[in-house]
Amino acid sequence: MKNLVLMCGLLMVLSSSAQDKKSKTQIEPPVAVTLAFEKQFPNVQGKWSRTYRGEMLSELNFDADFTLKNIPMMATYTEAGVFKALACEISPGELPQLARDYLKKNYPNLPVQKIIKVTNDVSQTHYEVGLLVQGQLTDAIFNAQGDFLNFAGK
């Protein structure tokens, strides 16, 4: 559960959150990061950015945005090249039924902007469902089974 909470903070996926400071320009990551990415995703080109996360924005991570089999994804690595998480867009039908039922019952009029599946370095999965609430994008976070956990503002 601790890792899940950390991952929620780690990836407010595919965009900057209030707790992240993401560079706006593409950067060249350290060699260890590039090698780790190439090993995990051979023959794939990523667009790299640098993101500071964690308490006091002291944890430097490198994010590779890329597309694999027509699916937008983002892989996150530490400065030393250690894999942290993979985030990918999914269709509403791929969201666990329990989560779909929760959204339908509790928020039937909120439009879903995007659904992201996040898998961390120890294969724990959670889902971030981007909802438009009073003009603000807010993520509803669900665990792998589809149980609602919390909201994370963007």
mmCIF file with all atom_site columns, C-alpha atoms in Angstrom:
data_model
loop_
_atom_site.group_PDB
_atom_site.id
_atom_site.type_symbol
_atom_site.label_atom_id
_atom_site.label_alt_id
_atom_site.label_comp_id
_atom_site.label_asym_id
_atom_site.label_entity_id
_atom_site.label_seq_id
_atom_site.pdbx_PDB_ins_code
_atom_site.Cartn_x
_atom_site.Cartn_y
_atom_site.Cartn_z
_atom_site.occupancy
_atom_site.B_iso_or_equiv
_atom_site.pdbx_formal_charge
_atom_site.auth_seq_id
_atom_site.auth_comp_id
_atom_site.auth_asym_id
_atom_site.auth_atom_id
_atom_site.pdbx_PDB_model_num
ATOM 1   C CA . MET A 1 1   ? 0.000   0.000  0.000   1.00 0.00 ? 1   MET A CA 1
ATOM 2   C CA . LYS A 1 2   ? 2.910   2.339  0.797   1.00 0.00 ? 2   LYS A CA 1
ATOM 3   C CA . ASN A 1 3   ? 4.304   1.786  -2.696  1.00 0.00 ? 3   ASN A CA 1
ATOM 4   C CA . LEU A 1 4   ? 0.899   2.473  -4.218  1.00 0.00 ? 4   LEU A CA 1
ATOM 5   C CA . VAL A 1 5   ? 0.662   5.782  -2.389  1.00 0.00 ? 5   VAL A CA 1
ATOM 6   C CA . LEU A 1 6   ? 4.197   6.648  -3.494  1.00 0.00 ? 6   LEU A CA 1
ATOM 7   C CA . MET A 1 7   ? 3.359   5.796  -7.073  1.00 0.00 ? 7   MET A CA 1
ATOM 8   C CA . CYS A 1 8   ? 0.264   7.988  -6.983  1.00 0.00 ? 8   CYS A CA 1
ATOM 9   C CA . GLY A 1 9   ? 2.552   10.841 -6.015  1.00 0.00 ? 9   GLY A CA 1
ATOM 10  C CA . LEU A 1 10  ? 5.207   9.720  -8.463  1.00 0.00 ? 10  LEU A CA 1
ATOM 11  C CA . LEU A 1 11  ? 3.079   9.676  -11.573 1.00 0.00 ? 11  LEU A CA 1
ATOM 12  C CA . MET A 1 12  ? 0.298   12.115 -12.077 1.00 0.00 ? 12  MET A CA 1
ATOM 13  C CA . VAL A 1 13  ? 0.682   10.690 -15.424 1.00 0.00 ? 13  VAL A CA 1
ATOM 14  C CA . LEU A 1 14  ? 1.534   12.313 -18.673 1.00 0.00 ? 14  LEU A CA 1
ATOM 15  C CA . SER A 1 15  ? 1.281   15.847 -17.357 1.00 0.00 ? 15  SER A CA 1
ATOM 16  C CA . SER A 1 16  ? 2.735   18.054 -14.684 1.00 0.00 ? 16  SER A CA 1
ATOM 17  C CA . SER A 1 17  ? 1.056   18.041 -11.306 1.00 0.00 ? 17  SER A CA 1
ATOM 18  C CA . ALA A 1 18  ? 1.199   20.512 -8.479  1.00 0.00 ? 18  ALA A CA 1
ATOM 19  C CA . GLN A 1 19  ? 3.894   18.375 -6.839  1.00 0.00 ? 19  GLN A CA 1
ATOM 20  C CA . ASP A 1 20  ? 6.039   17.970 -9.979  1.00 0.00 ? 20  ASP A CA 1
ATOM 21  C CA . LYS A 1 21  ? 8.349   20.337 -11.784 1.00 0.00 ? 21  LYS A CA 1
ATOM 22  C CA . LYS A 1 22  ? 8.807   18.974 -15.284 1.00 0.00 ? 22  LYS A CA 1
ATOM 23  C CA . SER A 1 23  ? 11.207  20.560 -17.729 1.00 0.00 ? 23  SER A CA 1
ATOM 24  C CA . LYS A 1 24  ? 9.454   21.896 -20.822 1.00 0.00 ? 24  LYS A CA 1
ATOM 25  C CA . THR A 1 25  ? 12.273  21.094 -23.235 1.00 0.00 ? 25  THR A CA 1
ATOM 26  C CA . GLN A 1 26  ? 13.483  17.708 -24.352 1.00 0.00 ? 26  GLN A CA 1
ATOM 27  C CA . ILE A 1 27  ? 16.711  16.728 -22.602 1.00 0.00 ? 27  ILE A CA 1
ATOM 28  C CA . GLU A 1 28  ? 19.403  14.081 -22.947 1.00 0.00 ? 28  GLU A CA 1
ATOM 29  C CA . PRO A 1 29  ? 19.207  11.703 -19.949 1.00 0.00 ? 29  PRO A CA 1
ATOM 30  C CA . PRO A 1 30  ? 22.258  10.181 -18.257 1.00 0.00 ? 30  PRO A CA 1
ATOM 31  C CA . VAL A 1 31  ? 23.805  7.157  -19.978 1.00 0.00 ? 31  VAL A CA 1
ATOM 32  C CA . ALA A 1 32  ? 22.542  4.785  -17.239 1.00 0.00 ? 32  ALA A CA 1
ATOM 33  C CA . VAL A 1 33  ? 18.970  5.945  -17.910 1.00 0.00 ? 33  VAL A CA 1
ATOM 34  C CA . THR A 1 34  ? 19.312  5.579  -21.678 1.00 0.00 ? 34  THR A CA 1
ATOM 35  C CA . LEU A 1 35  ? 20.761  2.079  -21.340 1.00 0.00 ? 35  LEU A CA 1
ATOM 36  C CA . ALA A 1 36  ? 18.003  0.974  -18.968 1.00 0.00 ? 36  ALA A CA 1
ATOM 37  C CA . PHE A 1 37  ? 15.323  2.301  -21.338 1.00 0.00 ? 37  PHE A CA 1
ATOM 38  C CA . GLU A 1 38  ? 16.910  0.677  -24.396 1.00 0.00 ? 38  GLU A CA 1
ATOM 39  C CA . LYS A 1 39  ? 17.118  -2.655 -22.572 1.00 0.00 ? 39  LYS A CA 1
ATOM 40  C CA . GLN A 1 40  ? 13.460  -2.487 -21.518 1.00 0.00 ? 40  GLN A CA 1
ATOM 41  C CA . PHE A 1 41  ? 12.154  -1.055 -24.808 1.00 0.00 ? 41  PHE A CA 1
ATOM 42  C CA . PRO A 1 42  ? 14.478  -2.065 -27.679 1.00 0.00 ? 42  PRO A CA 1
ATOM 43  C CA . ASN A 1 43  ? 14.129  -0.107 -30.922 1.00 0.00 ? 43  ASN A CA 1
ATOM 44  C CA . VAL A 1 44  ? 11.868  2.514  -29.314 1.00 0.00 ? 44  VAL A CA 1
ATOM 45  C CA . GLN A 1 45  ? 12.651  6.229  -29.300 1.00 0.00 ? 45  GLN A CA 1
ATOM 46  C CA . GLY A 1 46  ? 11.604  8.246  -26.261 1.00 0.00 ? 46  GLY A CA 1
ATOM 47  C CA . LYS A 1 47  ? 11.210  11.992 -25.795 1.00 0.00 ? 47  LYS A CA 1
ATOM 48  C CA . TRP A 1 48  ? 12.922  12.684 -22.504 1.00 0.00 ? 48  TRP A CA 1
ATOM 49  C CA . SER A 1 49  ? 12.098  15.183 -19.802 1.00 0.00 ? 49  SER A CA 1
ATOM 50  C CA . ARG A 1 50  ? 13.419  15.734 -16.315 1.00 0.00 ? 50  ARG A CA 1
ATOM 51  C CA . THR A 1 51  ? 11.029  15.814 -13.365 1.00 0.00 ? 51  THR A CA 1
ATOM 52  C CA . TYR A 1 52  ? 11.602  16.619 -9.719  1.00 0.00 ? 52  TYR A CA 1
ATOM 53  C CA . ARG A 1 53  ? 9.279   14.749 -7.382  1.00 0.00 ? 53  ARG A CA 1
ATOM 54  C CA . GLY A 1 54  ? 8.929   13.784 -3.756  1.00 0.00 ? 54  GLY A CA 1
ATOM 55  C CA . GLU A 1 55  ? 9.292   15.837 -0.636  1.00 0.00 ? 55  GLU A CA 1
ATOM 56  C CA . MET A 1 56  ? 10.696  19.267 -1.346  1.00 0.00 ? 56  MET A CA 1
ATOM 57  C CA . LEU A 1 57  ? 10.957  18.246 -5.020  1.00 0.00 ? 57  LEU A CA 1
ATOM 58  C CA . SER A 1 58  ? 14.304  16.642 -4.220  1.00 0.00 ? 58  SER A CA 1
ATOM 59  C CA . GLU A 1 59  ? 14.008  13.396 -6.215  1.00 0.00 ? 59  GLU A CA 1
ATOM 60  C CA . LEU A 1 60  ? 15.236  13.745 -9.810  1.00 0.00 ? 60  LEU A CA 1
ATOM 61  C CA . ASN A 1 61  ? 13.564  11.392 -12.280 1.00 0.00 ? 61  ASN A CA 1
ATOM 62  C CA . PHE A 1 62  ? 13.717  11.060 -16.041 1.00 0.00 ? 62  PHE A CA 1
ATOM 63  C CA . ASP A 1 63  ? 10.536  10.423 -18.032 1.00 0.00 ? 63  ASP A CA 1
ATOM 64  C CA . ALA A 1 64  ? 10.475  8.977  -21.531 1.00 0.00 ? 64  ALA A CA 1
ATOM 65  C CA . ASP A 1 65  ? 7.296   9.676  -23.482 1.00 0.00 ? 65  ASP A CA 1
ATOM 66  C CA . PHE A 1 66  ? 6.859   7.233  -26.361 1.00 0.00 ? 66  PHE A CA 1
ATOM 67  C CA . THR A 1 67  ? 4.329   5.242  -28.339 1.00 0.00 ? 67  THR A CA 1
ATOM 68  C CA . LEU A 1 68  ? 4.342   1.448  -28.470 1.00 0.00 ? 68  LEU A CA 1
ATOM 69  C CA . LYS A 1 69  ? 1.807   -0.421 -30.622 1.00 0.00 ? 69  LYS A CA 1
ATOM 70  C CA . ASN A 1 70  ? -0.094  2.876  -31.092 1.00 0.00 ? 70  ASN A CA 1
ATOM 71  C CA . ILE A 1 71  ? -0.446  3.339  -27.307 1.00 0.00 ? 71  ILE A CA 1
ATOM 72  C CA . PRO A 1 72  ? 0.986   6.486  -25.673 1.00 0.00 ? 72  PRO A CA 1
ATOM 73  C CA . MET A 1 73  ? 3.227   5.559  -22.737 1.00 0.00 ? 73  MET A CA 1
ATOM 74  C CA . MET A 1 74  ? 5.638   7.076  -20.253 1.00 0.00 ? 74  MET A CA 1
ATOM 75  C CA . ALA A 1 75  ? 8.459   5.239  -18.495 1.00 0.00 ? 75  ALA A CA 1
ATOM 76  C CA . THR A 1 76  ? 10.092  6.772  -15.431 1.00 0.00 ? 76  THR A CA 1
ATOM 77  C CA . TYR A 1 77  ? 13.634  6.121  -14.206 1.00 0.00 ? 77  TYR A CA 1
ATOM 78  C CA . THR A 1 78  ? 15.824  7.413  -11.403 1.00 0.00 ? 78  THR A CA 1
ATOM 79  C CA . GLU A 1 79  ? 18.985  9.334  -12.163 1.00 0.00 ? 79  GLU A CA 1
ATOM 80  C CA . ALA A 1 80  ? 20.894  6.036  -11.731 1.00 0.00 ? 80  ALA A CA 1
ATOM 81  C CA . GLY A 1 81  ? 18.754  4.305  -14.379 1.00 0.00 ? 81  GLY A CA 1
ATOM 82  C CA . VAL A 1 82  ? 16.531  2.352  -11.985 1.00 0.00 ? 82  VAL A CA 1
ATOM 83  C CA . PHE A 1 83  ? 13.047  1.767  -13.438 1.00 0.00 ? 83  PHE A CA 1
ATOM 84  C CA . LYS A 1 84  ? 10.281  3.316  -11.314 1.00 0.00 ? 84  LYS A CA 1
ATOM 85  C CA . ALA A 1 85  ? 7.031   3.052  -13.276 1.00 0.00 ? 85  ALA A CA 1
ATOM 86  C CA . LEU A 1 86  ? 5.298   2.642  -16.612 1.00 0.00 ? 86  LEU A CA 1
ATOM 87  C CA . ALA A 1 87  ? 2.149   4.586  -17.424 1.00 0.00 ? 87  ALA A CA 1
ATOM 88  C CA . CYS A 1 88  ? 0.006   3.912  -20.479 1.00 0.00 ? 88  CYS A CA 1
ATOM 89  C CA . GLU A 1 89  ? -3.327  5.127  -21.768 1.00 0.00 ? 89  GLU A CA 1
ATOM 90  C CA . ILE A 1 90  ? -6.095  2.548  -21.817 1.00 0.00 ? 90  ILE A CA 1
ATOM 91  C CA . SER A 1 91  ? -9.650  2.466  -23.115 1.00 0.00 ? 91  SER A CA 1
ATOM 92  C CA . PRO A 1 92  ? -12.630 2.651  -20.722 1.00 0.00 ? 92  PRO A CA 1
ATOM 93  C CA . GLY A 1 93  ? -13.340 -1.033 -21.333 1.00 0.00 ? 93  GLY A CA 1
ATOM 94  C CA . GLU A 1 94  ? -9.912  -1.930 -19.898 1.00 0.00 ? 94  GLU A CA 1
ATOM 95  C CA . LEU A 1 95  ? -10.697 -0.267 -16.567 1.00 0.00 ? 95  LEU A CA 1
ATOM 96  C CA . PRO A 1 96  ? -11.803 -2.834 -13.969 1.00 0.00 ? 96  PRO A CA 1
ATOM 97  C CA . GLN A 1 97  ? -15.591 -3.238 -13.855 1.00 0.00 ? 97  GLN A CA 1
ATOM 98  C CA . LEU A 1 98  ? -15.680 -2.204 -10.187 1.00 0.00 ? 98  LEU A CA 1
ATOM 99  C CA . ALA A 1 99  ? -14.116 1.166  -11.072 1.00 0.00 ? 99  ALA A CA 1
ATOM 100 C CA . ARG A 1 100 ? -16.485 1.686  -14.010 1.00 0.00 ? 100 ARG A CA 1
ATOM 101 C CA . ASP A 1 101 ? -19.469 0.931  -11.761 1.00 0.00 ? 101 ASP A CA 1
ATOM 102 C CA . TYR A 1 102 ? -18.174 3.350  -9.100  1.00 0.00 ? 102 TYR A CA 1
ATOM 103 C CA . LEU A 1 103 ? -17.782 6.160  -11.625 1.00 0.00 ? 103 LEU A CA 1
ATOM 104 C CA . LYS A 1 104 ? -21.184 5.529  -13.183 1.00 0.00 ? 104 LYS A CA 1
ATOM 105 C CA . LYS A 1 105 ? -22.915 5.517  -9.788  1.00 0.00 ? 105 LYS A CA 1
ATOM 106 C CA . ASN A 1 106 ? -21.089 8.418  -8.124  1.00 0.00 ? 106 ASN A CA 1
ATOM 107 C CA . TYR A 1 107 ? -20.083 10.693 -11.019 1.00 0.00 ? 107 TYR A CA 1
ATOM 108 C CA . PRO A 1 108 ? -22.408 9.982  -13.958 1.00 0.00 ? 108 PRO A CA 1
ATOM 109 C CA . ASN A 1 109 ? -22.164 13.531 -15.351 1.00 0.00 ? 109 ASN A CA 1
ATOM 110 C CA . LEU A 1 110 ? -18.387 14.028 -15.158 1.00 0.00 ? 110 LEU A CA 1
ATOM 111 C CA . PRO A 1 111 ? -16.655 13.516 -18.496 1.00 0.00 ? 111 PRO A CA 1
ATOM 112 C CA . VAL A 1 112 ? -13.680 11.147 -18.477 1.00 0.00 ? 112 VAL A CA 1
ATOM 113 C CA . GLN A 1 113 ? -10.718 12.844 -20.165 1.00 0.00 ? 113 GLN A CA 1
ATOM 114 C CA . LYS A 1 114 ? -8.177  10.041 -20.057 1.00 0.00 ? 114 LYS A CA 1
ATOM 115 C CA . ILE A 1 115 ? -7.536  6.736  -18.292 1.00 0.00 ? 115 ILE A CA 1
ATOM 116 C CA . ILE A 1 116 ? -3.991  5.797  -17.346 1.00 0.00 ? 116 ILE A CA 1
ATOM 117 C CA . LYS A 1 117 ? -2.780  2.424  -16.090 1.00 0.00 ? 117 LYS A CA 1
ATOM 118 C CA . VAL A 1 118 ? 0.327   2.755  -13.922 1.00 0.00 ? 118 VAL A CA 1
ATOM 119 C CA . THR A 1 119 ? 2.550   -0.204 -13.081 1.00 0.00 ? 119 THR A CA 1
ATOM 120 C CA . ASN A 1 120 ? 5.437   0.384  -10.703 1.00 0.00 ? 120 ASN A CA 1
ATOM 121 C CA . ASP A 1 121 ? 8.811   -1.302 -10.308 1.00 0.00 ? 121 ASP A CA 1
ATOM 122 C CA . VAL A 1 122 ? 7.356   -4.148 -8.201  1.00 0.00 ? 122 VAL A CA 1
ATOM 123 C CA . SER A 1 123 ? 4.484   -4.829 -10.618 1.00 0.00 ? 123 SER A CA 1
ATOM 124 C CA . GLN A 1 124 ? 1.807   -3.108 -8.528  1.00 0.00 ? 124 GLN A CA 1
ATOM 125 C CA . THR A 1 125 ? -0.870  -1.508 -10.674 1.00 0.00 ? 125 THR A CA 1
ATOM 126 C CA . HIS A 1 126 ? -3.281  1.338  -10.153 1.00 0.00 ? 126 HIS A CA 1
ATOM 127 C CA . TYR A 1 127 ? -5.497  3.393  -12.448 1.00 0.00 ? 127 TYR A CA 1
ATOM 128 C CA . GLU A 1 128 ? -5.795  7.157  -12.784 1.00 0.00 ? 128 GLU A CA 1
ATOM 129 C CA . VAL A 1 129 ? -9.066  8.316  -14.328 1.00 0.00 ? 129 VAL A CA 1
ATOM 130 C CA . GLY A 1 130 ? -8.911  11.945 -15.422 1.00 0.00 ? 130 GLY A CA 1
ATOM 131 C CA . LEU A 1 131 ? -12.226 13.672 -14.720 1.00 0.00 ? 131 LEU A CA 1
ATOM 132 C CA . LEU A 1 132 ? -13.184 17.235 -15.539 1.00 0.00 ? 132 LEU A CA 1
ATOM 133 C CA . VAL A 1 133 ? -14.580 18.721 -12.320 1.00 0.00 ? 133 VAL A CA 1
ATOM 134 C CA . GLN A 1 134 ? -15.695 22.370 -12.554 1.00 0.00 ? 134 GLN A CA 1
ATOM 135 C CA . GLY A 1 135 ? -13.174 22.996 -15.319 1.00 0.00 ? 135 GLY A CA 1
ATOM 136 C CA . GLN A 1 136 ? -10.285 21.381 -13.410 1.00 0.00 ? 136 GLN A CA 1
ATOM 137 C CA . LEU A 1 137 ? -8.687  18.063 -14.319 1.00 0.00 ? 137 LEU A CA 1
ATOM 138 C CA . THR A 1 138 ? -8.766  15.736 -11.319 1.00 0.00 ? 138 THR A CA 1
ATOM 139 C CA . ASP A 1 139 ? -7.620  12.130 -11.144 1.00 0.00 ? 139 ASP A CA 1
ATOM 140 C CA . ALA A 1 140 ? -9.745  9.496  -9.454  1.00 0.00 ? 140 ALA A CA 1
ATOM 141 C CA . ILE A 1 141 ? -7.311  6.810  -8.287  1.00 0.00 ? 141 ILE A CA 1
ATOM 142 C CA . PHE A 1 142 ? -8.340  3.136  -8.240  1.00 0.00 ? 142 PHE A CA 1
ATOM 143 C CA . ASN A 1 143 ? -6.356  0.062  -7.188  1.00 0.00 ? 143 ASN A CA 1
ATOM 144 C CA . ALA A 1 144 ? -5.759  -2.935 -9.452  1.00 0.00 ? 144 ALA A CA 1
ATOM 145 C CA . GLN A 1 145 ? -9.100  -4.487 -8.493  1.00 0.00 ? 145 GLN A CA 1
ATOM 146 C CA . GLY A 1 146 ? -11.005 -1.267 -9.187  1.00 0.00 ? 146 GLY A CA 1
ATOM 147 C CA . ASP A 1 147 ? -11.564 -0.073 -5.613  1.00 0.00 ? 147 ASP A CA 1
ATOM 148 C CA . PHE A 1 148 ? -11.661 3.742  -5.326  1.00 0.00 ? 148 PHE A CA 1
ATOM 149 C CA . LEU A 1 149 ? -8.700  5.059  -3.297  1.00 0.00 ? 149 LEU A CA 1
ATOM 150 C CA . ASN A 1 150 ? -8.760  8.872  -3.515  1.00 0.00 ? 150 ASN A CA 1
ATOM 151 C CA . PHE A 1 151 ? -8.641  11.972 -5.700  1.00 0.00 ? 151 PHE A CA 1
ATOM 152 C CA . ALA A 1 152 ? -5.408  13.605 -6.782  1.00 0.00 ? 152 ALA A CA 1
ATOM 153 C CA . GLY A 1 153 ? -5.748  17.122 -8.186  1.00 0.00 ? 153 GLY A CA 1
ATOM 154 C CA . LYS A 1 154 ? -3.803  18.286 -11.200 1.00 0.00 ? 154 LYS A CA 1
#
